[in-house]
């Protein structure tokens, strides 16, 4: 992807990427979400830890994890969204008046 860029342009892209990564790993939210959360985990790519474990420090309530059988980049395709929608519909149904 960088092959079409001049050296200075490619170097700028690399430097911006590194700066973004440094900011990402240094950032710690000051406020935690005050409730429970649902985490939809794309199981097509193994992760070092579960999504629930990764989000737990940022949520005061329980983080409930649901497996979605797909790659992360495919989470917004029809079948994964159908699976997520079914789970959300079940969870939200009791909240209806």
Short mmCIF file of C-alpha atoms in Angstrom, two decimals:
data_model
loop_
_atom_site.label_atom_id
_atom_site.label_comp_id
_atom_site.label_asym_id
_atom_site.label_seq_id
_atom_site.Cartn_x
_atom_site.Cartn_y
_atom_site.Cartn_z
CA UNK A 1 0.00 0.00 0.00
CA UNK A 2 2.88 2.39 0.73
CA UNK A 3 4.72 1.41 -2.45
CA UNK A 4 3.06 4.18 -4.48
CA UNK A 5 4.23 6.89 -2.08
CA UNK A 6 7.44 8.84 -2.17
CA UNK A 7 9.91 8.09 0.62
CA UNK A 8 8.97 11.18 2.66
CA UNK A 9 5.25 10.41 2.33
CA UNK A 10 5.72 6.78 3.41
CA UNK A 11 7.87 7.90 6.35
CA UNK A 12 5.13 10.34 7.42
CA UNK A 13 2.52 7.57 7.32
CA UNK A 14 4.75 5.28 9.41
CA UNK A 15 5.47 8.05 11.93
CA UNK A 16 1.76 8.89 12.26
CA UNK A 17 0.95 5.21 12.78
CA UNK A 18 3.59 4.89 15.49
CA UNK A 19 2.38 8.09 17.20
CA UNK A 20 -1.19 6.77 17.17
CA UNK A 21 -0.08 3.47 18.69
CA UNK A 22 1.87 5.26 21.42
CA UNK A 23 -1.21 7.33 22.30
CA UNK A 24 -3.43 4.25 22.25
CA UNK A 25 -1.32 2.34 24.73
CA UNK A 26 -0.81 5.31 27.06
CA UNK A 27 -4.46 6.35 27.23
CA UNK A 28 -6.39 5.32 30.35
CA UNK A 29 -10.02 6.49 30.58
CA UNK A 30 -10.68 8.65 33.64
CA UNK A 31 -14.33 7.62 33.87
CA UNK A 32 -15.63 4.07 33.85
CA UNK A 33 -18.95 3.17 32.25
CA UNK A 34 -21.46 2.89 35.09
CA UNK A 35 -23.35 -0.22 34.13
CA UNK A 36 -23.20 -3.62 32.50
CA UNK A 37 -22.06 -4.18 28.91
CA UNK A 38 -22.42 -6.76 26.17
CA UNK A 39 -19.32 -7.69 24.18
CA UNK A 40 -19.62 -9.44 20.82
CA UNK A 41 -16.48 -11.44 20.14
CA UNK A 42 -15.48 -12.34 16.59
CA UNK A 43 -14.18 -15.86 17.17
CA UNK A 44 -12.47 -16.14 13.78
CA UNK A 45 -9.27 -14.61 15.15
CA UNK A 46 -7.85 -15.79 18.47
CA UNK A 47 -7.11 -13.05 21.01
CA UNK A 48 -4.66 -12.95 23.92
CA UNK A 49 -7.55 -12.41 26.35
CA UNK A 50 -11.32 -12.44 26.17
CA UNK A 51 -13.14 -9.27 25.25
CA UNK A 52 -14.94 -9.34 28.58
CA UNK A 53 -11.60 -9.40 30.42
CA UNK A 54 -10.22 -6.58 28.26
CA UNK A 55 -13.25 -4.35 28.95
CA UNK A 56 -13.77 -5.21 32.62
CA UNK A 57 -11.47 -2.43 33.96
CA UNK A 58 -13.59 0.18 32.13
CA UNK A 59 -17.05 -1.00 33.21
CA UNK A 60 -18.46 -0.95 36.73
CA UNK A 61 -20.95 -3.75 36.01
CA UNK A 62 -20.65 -7.16 34.44
CA UNK A 63 -19.32 -7.58 30.90
CA UNK A 64 -21.20 -10.38 29.21
CA UNK A 65 -19.48 -11.91 26.19
CA UNK A 66 -21.15 -13.46 23.16
CA UNK A 67 -19.26 -15.38 20.49
CA UNK A 68 -19.92 -14.43 16.87
CA UNK A 69 -18.60 -16.96 14.37
CA UNK A 70 -16.69 -14.69 11.98
CA UNK A 71 -13.49 -12.73 11.44
CA UNK A 72 -13.41 -9.27 13.08
CA UNK A 73 -13.49 -7.50 9.71
CA UNK A 74 -16.73 -9.34 8.86
CA UNK A 75 -18.69 -8.33 11.99
CA UNK A 76 -20.80 -5.88 9.95
CA UNK A 77 -21.81 -8.41 7.31
CA UNK A 78 -25.36 -9.76 7.17
CA UNK A 79 -24.94 -13.08 8.99
CA UNK A 80 -22.93 -11.80 11.99
CA UNK A 81 -25.29 -8.82 12.31
CA UNK A 82 -28.26 -11.21 12.26
CA UNK A 83 -26.70 -13.18 15.12
CA UNK A 84 -25.96 -9.99 17.08
CA UNK A 85 -29.48 -8.69 16.37
CA UNK A 86 -31.09 -11.86 17.77
CA UNK A 87 -29.10 -11.51 21.00
CA UNK A 88 -29.91 -7.81 21.32
CA UNK A 89 -33.61 -8.43 20.63
CA UNK A 90 -33.75 -11.05 23.42
CA UNK A 91 -31.92 -8.74 25.83
CA UNK A 92 -34.00 -5.65 25.01
CA UNK A 93 -37.42 -7.35 24.87
CA UNK A 94 -37.95 -7.24 28.69
CA UNK A 95 -37.22 -3.50 28.66
CA UNK A 96 -40.25 -2.74 26.45
CA UNK A 97 -43.28 -1.23 28.12
#
